[in-house]
Every structure is written in structure tokens, then in C-alpha cells.
PDB file of C-alpha atoms in Angstrom:
ATOM      1  CA  MET A1180     -37.305 158.698 -15.772  1.00  0.00           C
ATOM      2  CA  ASP A1181     -38.153 155.419 -17.495  1.00  0.00           C
ATOM      3  CA  ALA A1182     -36.102 154.446 -20.501  1.00  0.00           C
ATOM      4  CA  ALA A1183     -38.155 154.227 -23.684  1.00  0.00           C
ATOM      5  CA  GLY A1184     -38.183 150.805 -25.320  1.00  0.00           C
ATOM      6  CA  PRO A1185     -37.611 150.131 -29.017  1.00  0.00           C
ATOM      7  CA  SER A1186     -41.335 149.981 -29.687  1.00  0.00           C
ATOM      8  CA  SER A1187     -41.728 153.617 -28.650  1.00  0.00           C
ATOM      9  CA  ASP A1188     -40.016 154.822 -31.830  1.00  0.00           C
ATOM     10  CA  PRO A1189     -42.790 155.869 -34.257  1.00  0.00           C
ATOM     11  CA  GLY A1190     -40.473 155.462 -37.237  1.00  0.00           C
ATOM     12  CA  CYS A1191     -39.540 151.942 -36.217  1.00  0.00           C
ATOM     13  CA  ASP A1192     -43.186 151.029 -35.625  1.00  0.00           C
ATOM     14  CA  GLY A1193     -44.153 152.495 -38.998  1.00  0.00           C
ATOM     15  CA  MET A1194     -41.474 150.572 -40.866  1.00  0.00           C
ATOM     16  CA  SER A1195     -42.270 147.310 -39.122  1.00  0.00           C
ATOM     17  CA  GLY A1196     -45.951 147.803 -39.878  1.00  0.00           C
ATOM     18  CA  PHE A1197     -45.193 148.447 -43.545  1.00  0.00           C
ATOM     19  CA  ILE A1198     -42.968 145.365 -43.792  1.00  0.00           C
ATOM     20  CA  ASP A1199     -45.651 143.295 -42.077  1.00  0.00           C
ATOM     21  CA  TYR A1200     -48.273 144.544 -44.545  1.00  0.00           C
ATOM     22  CA  VAL A1201     -46.090 143.746 -47.570  1.00  0.00           C
ATOM     23  CA  THR A1202     -45.335 140.278 -46.184  1.00  0.00           C
ATOM     24  CA  ARG A1203     -48.986 139.465 -45.549  1.00  0.00           C
ATOM     25  CA  HIS A1204     -50.226 140.872 -48.855  1.00  0.00           C
ATOM     26  CA  ALA A1205     -47.364 139.969 -51.197  1.00  0.00           C
ATOM     27  CA  ASP A1206     -49.678 137.927 -53.428  1.00  0.00           C
ATOM     28  CA  ASP A1207     -52.169 140.792 -53.742  1.00  0.00           C
ATOM     29  CA  LEU A1208     -49.392 143.258 -54.578  1.00  0.00           C
ATOM     30  CA  LEU A1209     -47.942 140.932 -57.205  1.00  0.00           C
ATOM     31  CA  GLU A1210     -51.355 140.355 -58.785  1.00  0.00           C
ATOM     32  CA  ALA A1211     -52.064 144.092 -58.878  1.00  0.00           C
ATOM     33  CA  THR A1212     -48.627 144.788 -60.376  1.00  0.00           C
ATOM     34  CA  LEU A1213     -49.179 142.208 -63.116  1.00  0.00           C
ATOM     35  CA  GLU A1214     -52.608 143.690 -63.857  1.00  0.00           C
ATOM     36  CA  HIS A1215     -51.001 147.121 -64.066  1.00  0.00           C
ATOM     37  CA  LEU A1216     -48.326 145.796 -66.408  1.00  0.00           C
ATOM     38  CA  TRP A1217     -50.921 144.127 -68.636  1.00  0.00           C
ATOM     39  CA  LEU A1218     -52.978 147.324 -68.759  1.00  0.00           C
ATOM     40  CA  THR A1219     -49.887 149.356 -69.651  1.00  0.00           C
ATOM     41  CA  GLY A1220     -48.586 146.846 -72.195  1.00  0.00           C
ATOM     42  CA  ALA A1221     -51.893 146.511 -74.031  1.00  0.00           C
ATOM     43  CA  THR A1222     -52.209 150.285 -74.171  1.00  0.00           C
ATOM     44  CA  LEU A1223     -48.711 150.797 -75.574  1.00  0.00           C
ATOM     45  CA  VAL A1224     -49.090 148.139 -78.279  1.00  0.00           C
ATOM     46  CA  LEU A1225     -52.349 149.643 -79.533  1.00  0.00           C
ATOM     47  CA  ALA A1226     -51.075 153.216 -79.129  1.00  0.00           C
ATOM     48  CA  ILE A1227     -47.902 152.555 -81.134  1.00  0.00           C
ATOM     49  CA  ALA A1228     -49.892 150.904 -83.925  1.00  0.00           C
ATOM     50  CA  LEU A1229     -52.324 153.837 -84.102  1.00  0.00           C
ATOM     51  CA  ALA A1230     -49.510 156.404 -83.859  1.00  0.00           C
ATOM     52  CA  ALA A1231     -47.716 154.778 -86.798  1.00  0.00           C
ATOM     53  CA  ILE A1232     -50.809 155.244 -88.971  1.00  0.00           C
ATOM     54  CA  VAL A1233     -51.362 158.818 -87.799  1.00  0.00           C
ATOM     55  CA  THR A1234     -47.704 159.687 -88.381  1.00  0.00           C
ATOM     56  CA  MET A1235     -47.719 158.345 -91.930  1.00  0.00           C
ATOM     57  CA  VAL A1236     -50.791 160.439 -92.711  1.00  0.00           C
ATOM     58  CA  CYS A1237     -49.239 163.543 -91.108  1.00  0.00           C
ATOM     59  CA  LEU A1238     -46.078 163.197 -93.190  1.00  0.00           C
ATOM     60  CA  ARG A1239     -48.068 164.074 -96.312  1.00  0.00           C
ATOM     61  CA  SER A1240     -48.251 167.699 -95.224  1.00  0.00           C
ATOM     62  CA  ARG A1241     -46.270 169.656 -92.637  1.00  0.00           C
ATOM     63  CA  ARG A1242     -49.269 171.886 -91.986  1.00  0.00           C
ATOM     64  CA  LEU A1243     -51.478 168.840 -91.385  1.00  0.00           C
ATOM     65  CA  GLY A1244     -48.890 167.287 -89.098  1.00  0.00           C
ATOM     66  CA  ASP A1245     -48.528 170.451 -87.022  1.00  0.00           C
ATOM     67  CA  ALA A1246     -52.316 170.774 -86.718  1.00  0.00           C
ATOM     68  CA  VAL A1247     -52.700 167.158 -85.611  1.00  0.00           C
ATOM     69  CA  VAL A1248     -49.985 167.541 -82.965  1.00  0.00           C
ATOM     70  CA  GLU A1249     -51.694 170.673 -81.630  1.00  0.00           C
ATOM     71  CA  VAL A1250     -55.031 168.869 -81.398  1.00  0.00           C
ATOM     72  CA  LEU A1251     -53.423 165.881 -79.668  1.00  0.00           C
ATOM     73  CA  GLY A1252     -51.700 168.245 -77.252  1.00  0.00           C
ATOM     74  CA  ALA A1253     -55.032 169.851 -76.405  1.00  0.00           C
ATOM     75  CA  ILE A1254     -56.566 166.414 -75.770  1.00  0.00           C
ATOM     76  CA  TYR A1255     -53.584 165.468 -73.587  1.00  0.00           C
ATOM     77  CA  SER A1256     -54.285 168.514 -71.385  1.00  0.00           C
ATOM     78  CA  ILE A1257     -57.784 167.231 -70.531  1.00  0.00           C
ATOM     79  CA  PRO A1258     -57.887 165.548 -67.081  1.00  0.00           C
ATOM     80  CA  SER A1259     -58.006 161.771 -67.426  1.00  0.00           C
ATOM     81  CA  LEU A1260     -61.013 161.476 -65.108  1.00  0.00           C
ATOM     82  CA  ALA A1261     -62.982 163.712 -67.461  1.00  0.00           C
ATOM     83  CA  LEU A1262     -62.212 161.481 -70.447  1.00  0.00           C
ATOM     84  CA  PHE A1263     -63.066 158.375 -68.435  1.00  0.00           C
ATOM     85  CA  ALA A1264     -66.403 159.943 -67.512  1.00  0.00           C
ATOM     86  CA  LEU A1265     -67.155 160.840 -71.136  1.00  0.00           C
ATOM     87  CA  LEU A1266     -66.403 157.328 -72.337  1.00  0.00           C
ATOM     88  CA  ILE A1267     -68.269 155.348 -69.665  1.00  0.00           C
ATOM     89  CA  PRO A1268     -71.723 155.817 -71.292  1.00  0.00           C
ATOM     90  CA  LEU A1269     -70.317 154.369 -74.534  1.00  0.00           C
ATOM     91  CA  THR A1270     -68.047 151.537 -73.428  1.00  0.00           C
ATOM     92  CA  GLY A1271     -68.899 151.120 -69.755  1.00  0.00           C
ATOM     93  CA  LEU A1272     -66.614 150.591 -66.792  1.00  0.00           C
ATOM     94  CA  GLY A1273     -63.468 148.505 -66.865  1.00  0.00           C
ATOM     95  CA  PHE A1274     -60.500 147.573 -69.013  1.00  0.00           C
ATOM     96  CA  THR A1275     -61.809 148.688 -72.417  1.00  0.00           C
ATOM     97  CA  SER A1276     -62.608 152.254 -71.425  1.00  0.00           C
ATOM     98  CA  ALA A1277     -59.280 152.611 -69.624  1.00  0.00           C
ATOM     99  CA  VAL A1278     -57.285 151.393 -72.614  1.00  0.00           C
ATOM    100  CA  ILE A1279     -59.129 153.621 -75.085  1.00  0.00           C
ATOM    101  CA  VAL A1280     -58.484 156.738 -72.997  1.00  0.00           C
ATOM    102  CA  MET A1281     -54.819 155.899 -72.412  1.00  0.00           C
ATOM    103  CA  VAL A1282     -54.251 155.110 -76.100  1.00  0.00           C
ATOM    104  CA  VAL A1283     -55.601 158.563 -76.941  1.00  0.00           C
ATOM    105  CA  TYR A1284     -53.327 160.170 -74.339  1.00  0.00           C
ATOM    106  CA  CYS A1285     -50.266 158.396 -75.754  1.00  0.00           C
ATOM    107  CA  GLN A1286     -50.791 159.779 -79.246  1.00  0.00           C
ATOM    108  CA  PHE A1287     -49.437 163.225 -78.405  1.00  0.00           C
ATOM    109  CA  MET A1288     -46.029 161.955 -77.280  1.00  0.00           C
ATOM    110  CA  LEU A1289     -45.731 159.195 -79.871  1.00  0.00           C
ATOM    111  CA  VAL A1290     -46.807 161.201 -82.931  1.00  0.00           C
ATOM    112  CA  ARG A1291     -44.888 164.335 -81.916  1.00  0.00           C
ATOM    113  CA  ASN A1292     -41.620 162.459 -81.414  1.00  0.00           C
ATOM    114  CA  ALA A1293     -42.071 160.365 -84.530  1.00  0.00           C
ATOM    115  CA  LEU A1294     -42.643 163.448 -86.675  1.00  0.00           C
ATOM    116  CA  GLU A1295     -39.699 165.275 -85.130  1.00  0.00           C
ATOM    117  CA  GLY A1296     -37.416 162.291 -85.655  1.00  0.00           C
ATOM    118  CA  ILE A1297     -38.424 161.657 -89.268  1.00  0.00           C
ATOM    119  CA  ARG A1298     -38.432 165.334 -90.229  1.00  0.00           C
ATOM    120  CA  GLY A1299     -35.083 165.850 -88.534  1.00  0.00           C
ATOM    121  CA  VAL A1300     -33.126 163.527 -90.813  1.00  0.00           C
ATOM    122  CA  ASP A1301     -30.310 165.375 -92.594  1.00  0.00           C
ATOM    123  CA  PRO A1302     -31.507 166.431 -96.089  1.00  0.00           C
ATOM    124  CA  ASP A1303     -28.061 165.589 -97.506  1.00  0.00           C
ATOM    125  CA  ILE A1304     -28.519 161.974 -96.419  1.00  0.00           C
ATOM    126  CA  LEU A1305     -31.928 161.843 -98.085  1.00  0.00           C
ATOM    127  CA  GLU A1306     -30.510 163.370-101.255  1.00  0.00           C
ATOM    128  CA  ALA A1307     -27.727 160.784-101.294  1.00  0.00           C
ATOM    129  CA  ALA A1308     -30.236 157.957-100.857  1.00  0.00           C
ATOM    130  CA  GLU A1309     -32.342 159.262-103.727  1.00  0.00           C
ATOM    131  CA  GLY A1310     -29.179 159.571-105.816  1.00  0.00           C
ATOM    132  CA  LEU A1311     -28.591 155.853-105.289  1.00  0.00           C
ATOM    133  CA  GLY A1312     -31.928 155.196-106.959  1.00  0.00           C
ATOM    134  CA  MET A1313     -34.014 154.487-103.868  1.00  0.00           C
ATOM    135  CA  SER A1314     -37.746 154.965-104.159  1.00  0.00           C
ATOM    136  CA  PRO A1315     -39.564 157.168-101.591  1.00  0.00           C
ATOM    137  CA  ARG A1316     -40.741 154.023 -99.820  1.00  0.00           C
ATOM    138  CA  GLN A1317     -37.209 152.624 -99.653  1.00  0.00           C
ATOM    139  CA  VAL A1318     -35.891 155.951 -98.353  1.00  0.00           C
ATOM    140  CA  MET A1319     -38.500 155.885 -95.602  1.00  0.00           C
ATOM    141  CA  ILE A1320     -37.893 152.282 -94.550  1.00  0.00           C
ATOM    142  CA  ARG A1321     -34.121 152.060 -94.996  1.00  0.00           C
ATOM    143  CA  VAL A1322     -33.016 155.619 -94.154  1.00  0.00           C
ATOM    144  CA  ARG A1323     -35.515 157.885 -92.424  1.00  0.00           C
ATOM    145  CA  LEU A1324     -37.042 155.410 -89.959  1.00  0.00           C
ATOM    146  CA  PRO A1325     -33.718 153.919 -88.765  1.00  0.00           C
ATOM    147  CA  LEU A1326     -32.249 157.382 -88.221  1.00  0.00           C
ATOM    148  CA  ALA A1327     -35.395 158.557 -86.428  1.00  0.00           C
ATOM    149  CA  LEU A1328     -35.627 155.437 -84.238  1.00  0.00           C
ATOM    150  CA  PRO A1329     -33.878 156.888 -81.131  1.00  0.00           C
ATOM    151  CA  THR A1330     -36.275 159.842 -81.111  1.00  0.00           C
ATOM    152  CA  ILE A1331     -39.237 157.536 -81.648  1.00  0.00           C
ATOM    153  CA  ILE A1332     -38.178 155.306 -78.748  1.00  0.00           C
ATOM    154  CA  ALA A1333     -37.756 158.398 -76.566  1.00  0.00           C
ATOM    155  CA  GLY A1334     -41.426 159.125 -77.263  1.00  0.00           C
ATOM    156  CA  VAL A1335     -42.319 155.555 -76.337  1.00  0.00           C
ATOM    157  CA  ARG A1336     -40.467 156.020 -73.031  1.00  0.00           C
ATOM    158  CA  LEU A1337     -42.496 159.121 -72.238  1.00  0.00           C
ATOM    159  CA  ALA A1338     -45.726 157.402 -73.236  1.00  0.00           C
ATOM    160  CA  ALA A1339     -44.913 154.356 -71.107  1.00  0.00           C
ATOM    161  CA  ILE A1340     -44.213 156.354 -67.952  1.00  0.00           C
ATOM    162  CA  SER A1341     -47.302 158.488 -68.529  1.00  0.00           C
ATOM    163  CA  THR A1342     -49.448 155.385 -69.049  1.00  0.00           C
ATOM    164  CA  ILE A1343     -48.207 153.753 -65.848  1.00  0.00           C
ATOM    165  CA  GLY A1344     -49.257 156.857 -63.953  1.00  0.00           C
ATOM    166  CA  ILE A1345     -52.637 157.268 -65.641  1.00  0.00           C
ATOM    167  CA  ALA A1346     -53.366 153.553 -65.186  1.00  0.00           C
ATOM    168  CA  THR A1347     -53.504 154.106 -61.421  1.00  0.00           C
ATOM    169  CA  ILE A1348     -56.363 156.568 -61.967  1.00  0.00           C
ATOM    170  CA  ALA A1349     -58.080 154.017 -64.231  1.00  0.00           C
ATOM    171  CA  ALA A1350     -58.767 151.967 -61.099  1.00  0.00           C
ATOM    172  CA  SER A1351     -61.550 154.480 -60.422  1.00  0.00           C
ATOM    173  CA  ILE A1352     -63.503 152.866 -63.283  1.00  0.00           C
ATOM    174  CA  ASN A1353     -62.697 149.297 -62.184  1.00  0.00           C
ATOM    175  CA  ALA A1354     -59.846 148.742 -64.620  1.00  0.00           C
ATOM    176  CA  GLY A1355     -57.733 146.969 -61.977  1.00  0.00           C
ATOM    177  CA  GLY A1356     -54.055 147.412 -61.280  1.00  0.00           C
ATOM    178  CA  LEU A1357     -52.152 149.119 -58.501  1.00  0.00           C
ATOM    179  CA  GLY A1358     -54.655 151.955 -58.395  1.00  0.00           C
ATOM    180  CA  LEU A1359     -57.077 149.650 -56.564  1.00  0.00           C
ATOM    181  CA  ILE A1360     -54.607 149.353 -53.695  1.00  0.00           C
ATOM    182  CA  LEU A1361     -53.946 153.088 -53.648  1.00  0.00           C
ATOM    183  CA  PHE A1362     -57.631 154.068 -53.671  1.00  0.00           C
ATOM    184  CA  SER A1363     -58.414 151.458 -51.030  1.00  0.00           C
ATOM    185  CA  GLY A1364     -55.646 152.876 -48.852  1.00  0.00           C
ATOM    186  CA  LEU A1365     -56.956 156.411 -49.332  1.00  0.00           C
ATOM    187  CA  ARG A1366     -60.492 155.400 -48.397  1.00  0.00           C
ATOM    188  CA  THR A1367     -59.345 153.698 -45.183  1.00  0.00           C
ATOM    189  CA  LEU A1368     -56.430 156.077 -44.495  1.00  0.00           C
ATOM    190  CA  ASP A1369     -54.133 153.040 -44.456  1.00  0.00           C
ATOM    191  CA  VAL A1370     -50.632 154.497 -44.848  1.00  0.00           C
ATOM    192  CA  ASP A1371     -49.010 151.078 -45.284  1.00  0.00           C
ATOM    193  CA  LYS A1372     -51.332 150.222 -48.154  1.00  0.00           C
ATOM    194  CA  ILE A1373     -50.795 153.595 -49.827  1.00  0.00           C
ATOM    195  CA  LEU A1374     -47.015 153.313 -49.479  1.00  0.00           C
ATOM    196  CA  ALA A1375     -46.957 149.744 -50.813  1.00  0.00           C
ATOM    197  CA  GLY A1376     -49.003 150.663 -53.878  1.00  0.00           C
ATOM    198  CA  THR A1377     -46.913 153.759 -54.522  1.00  0.00           C
ATOM    199  CA  LEU A1378     -43.608 151.908 -54.276  1.00  0.00           C
ATOM    200  CA  CYS A1379     -44.817 149.133 -56.586  1.00  0.00           C
ATOM    201  CA  CYS A1380     -45.922 151.726 -59.144  1.00  0.00           C
ATOM    202  CA  MET A1381     -42.591 153.538 -58.877  1.00  0.00           C
ATOM    203  CA  ALA A1382     -40.642 150.299 -59.249  1.00  0.00           C
ATOM    204  CA  LEU A1383     -42.651 149.335 -62.328  1.00  0.00           C
ATOM    205  CA  ALA A1384     -42.054 152.753 -63.901  1.00  0.00           C
ATOM    206  CA  LEU A1385     -38.312 152.629 -63.173  1.00  0.00           C
ATOM    207  CA  VAL A1386     -37.918 149.133 -64.634  1.00  0.00           C
ATOM    208  CA  VAL A1387     -39.878 149.934 -67.806  1.00  0.00           C
ATOM    209  CA  ASP A1388     -38.009 153.213 -68.273  1.00  0.00           C
ATOM    210  CA  ALA A1389     -34.628 151.506 -67.769  1.00  0.00           C
ATOM    211  CA  LEU A1390     -35.437 148.842 -70.374  1.00  0.00           C
ATOM    212  CA  LEU A1391     -36.595 151.393 -72.940  1.00  0.00           C
ATOM    213  CA  LYS A1392     -33.628 153.648 -72.178  1.00  0.00           C
ATOM    214  CA  ARG A1393     -31.334 150.703 -72.862  1.00  0.00           C
ATOM    215  CA  LEU A1394     -33.128 150.049 -76.145  1.00  0.00           C
ATOM    216  CA  GLU A1395     -32.786 153.726 -77.071  1.00  0.00           C
ATOM    217  CA  ALA A1396     -29.041 153.602 -76.356  1.00  0.00           C
ATOM    218  CA  LEU A1397     -28.618 150.451 -78.456  1.00  0.00           C
ATOM    219  CA  THR A1398     -30.387 151.998 -81.448  1.00  0.00           C
ATOM    220  CA  SER A1399     -28.297 155.160 -81.159  1.00  0.00           C
ATOM    221  CA  ARG A1400     -25.109 153.114 -81.009  1.00  0.00           C
ATOM    222  CA  GLY A1401     -26.177 151.055 -84.013  1.00  0.00           C
ATOM    223  CA  ILE A1402     -26.768 154.212 -86.042  1.00  0.00           C
ATOM    224  CA  SER A1403     -23.374 155.609 -85.038  1.00  0.00           C
ATOM    225  CA  LEU A1404     -21.625 152.408 -86.105  1.00  0.00           C
ATOM    226  CA  ARG A1405     -23.392 152.451 -89.477  1.00  0.00           C
ATOM    227  CA  GLU A1406     -22.360 156.060 -90.042  1.00  0.00           C
ATOM    228  CA  LEU A1407     -18.726 155.236 -89.278  1.00  0.00           C
ATOM    229  CA  SER A1408     -18.643 152.170 -91.536  1.00  0.00           C
TER     230      SER A1408
END
């Protein structure tokens, strides 16, 4: 019986092929990752700005806030491809349509967490702030928002991870990013390409989540120190 050589190991061949693909296409992977990061970053900036406005409006009435969150939750349950398809006749293919859809998706997590954080502030703390002569605006800026910040950032974390995932699907409307590599790999049944795109997307999500988790921990620690002082 002939001894099998190292090249006969399918796992070894698969790993070497994957490494070879990453080495030969490192520039393409980096470019796609940066496009994905730009798409995600632009979405989050616009989504946070819009969510801040929506949250302030919702704070005027608990019933209004609850209704808005329910509507946003219903929109979030719609498949992203369906929303992309609905928007294409209005804004066309590409970056703009992708960002608009993802900004809408982010609203559910951002507004829900912001409302929960702001509403969850201890009433005794609010009463004490009002007793010190603070106006409603000062109470919001100096008391409610700082205390709600960890919950708000937790919503940003969820929105960021969700956006990174949805952005891969946005490649179907020519928005760029890592989704282009994944869809190309699926069309050609190229396992190395699919694996490379998946790992880059996972790495991006883990890094973004770790940074936001660190920010969330820092804000929580800052609030604890202020309460002890």
C-alpha cells in the first residue's frame, strides 16, 4: 500500500488554498473591508442623528413613544431585500439606497434603548435635580442623558452589529463592501472567497463591538464614580 503524501489531506489542501487566496487578494479584501466600514459608519452617524430627534419627540408622550417603537419594530421585521427593492425606483442602485434602508433599520434599536434609558432614570434623582432649581432642559442634559448613556450605547452596539450584517446584503444593489466578495463567491461556488469575505465581516463586527463595549463600560464607570462622590 502506498503511503499518502501531505497533499492528499483535503483539510491541508483547503487551508493552503485559502491562505493562497488571501495572500493574492489581500488588497481587494482590504478595499472591500474599508468600503464596508465606510458604509457602516455613514449609516450609524445618520441613524444616531435621526434617532435623537425621534427620541426627543417621543418623550413628549409615553403613548406616542410606545406607538413609534411598535411601528419601528414592525419595519425592522421586513426583510432588507424587500426594502431595497421598494427604494430602488426612488433612489436607484448603490450607496444612497443602502444607507437609507439601514438608517431606517437602526431606528428600532436606537430609539427603543434611548427611551428605556431615559425613562428608567430614578424619579428620586429627577426630583432632587428639580429641587436644586434645574430647568427641564438642564435636567435632561445634565441628569437624564448621562444616566441613560450606557443603555443608549448598548443600543448603538446592537445597531452597529446589525448594520454590518445588513451591509453585506446591500452589495446586491451595488453598494460595495464585503458583500461583493461573498456574492461573487456564491455565484462561482468559490469556498475560499466565501470564507475570506465571511471572516473579514466577522472580524469587523468583533472589533466594532469591542470598541463600543469598552465605551459602554467607561460610561458606566464614570456614572458610578459620580454617584459615589
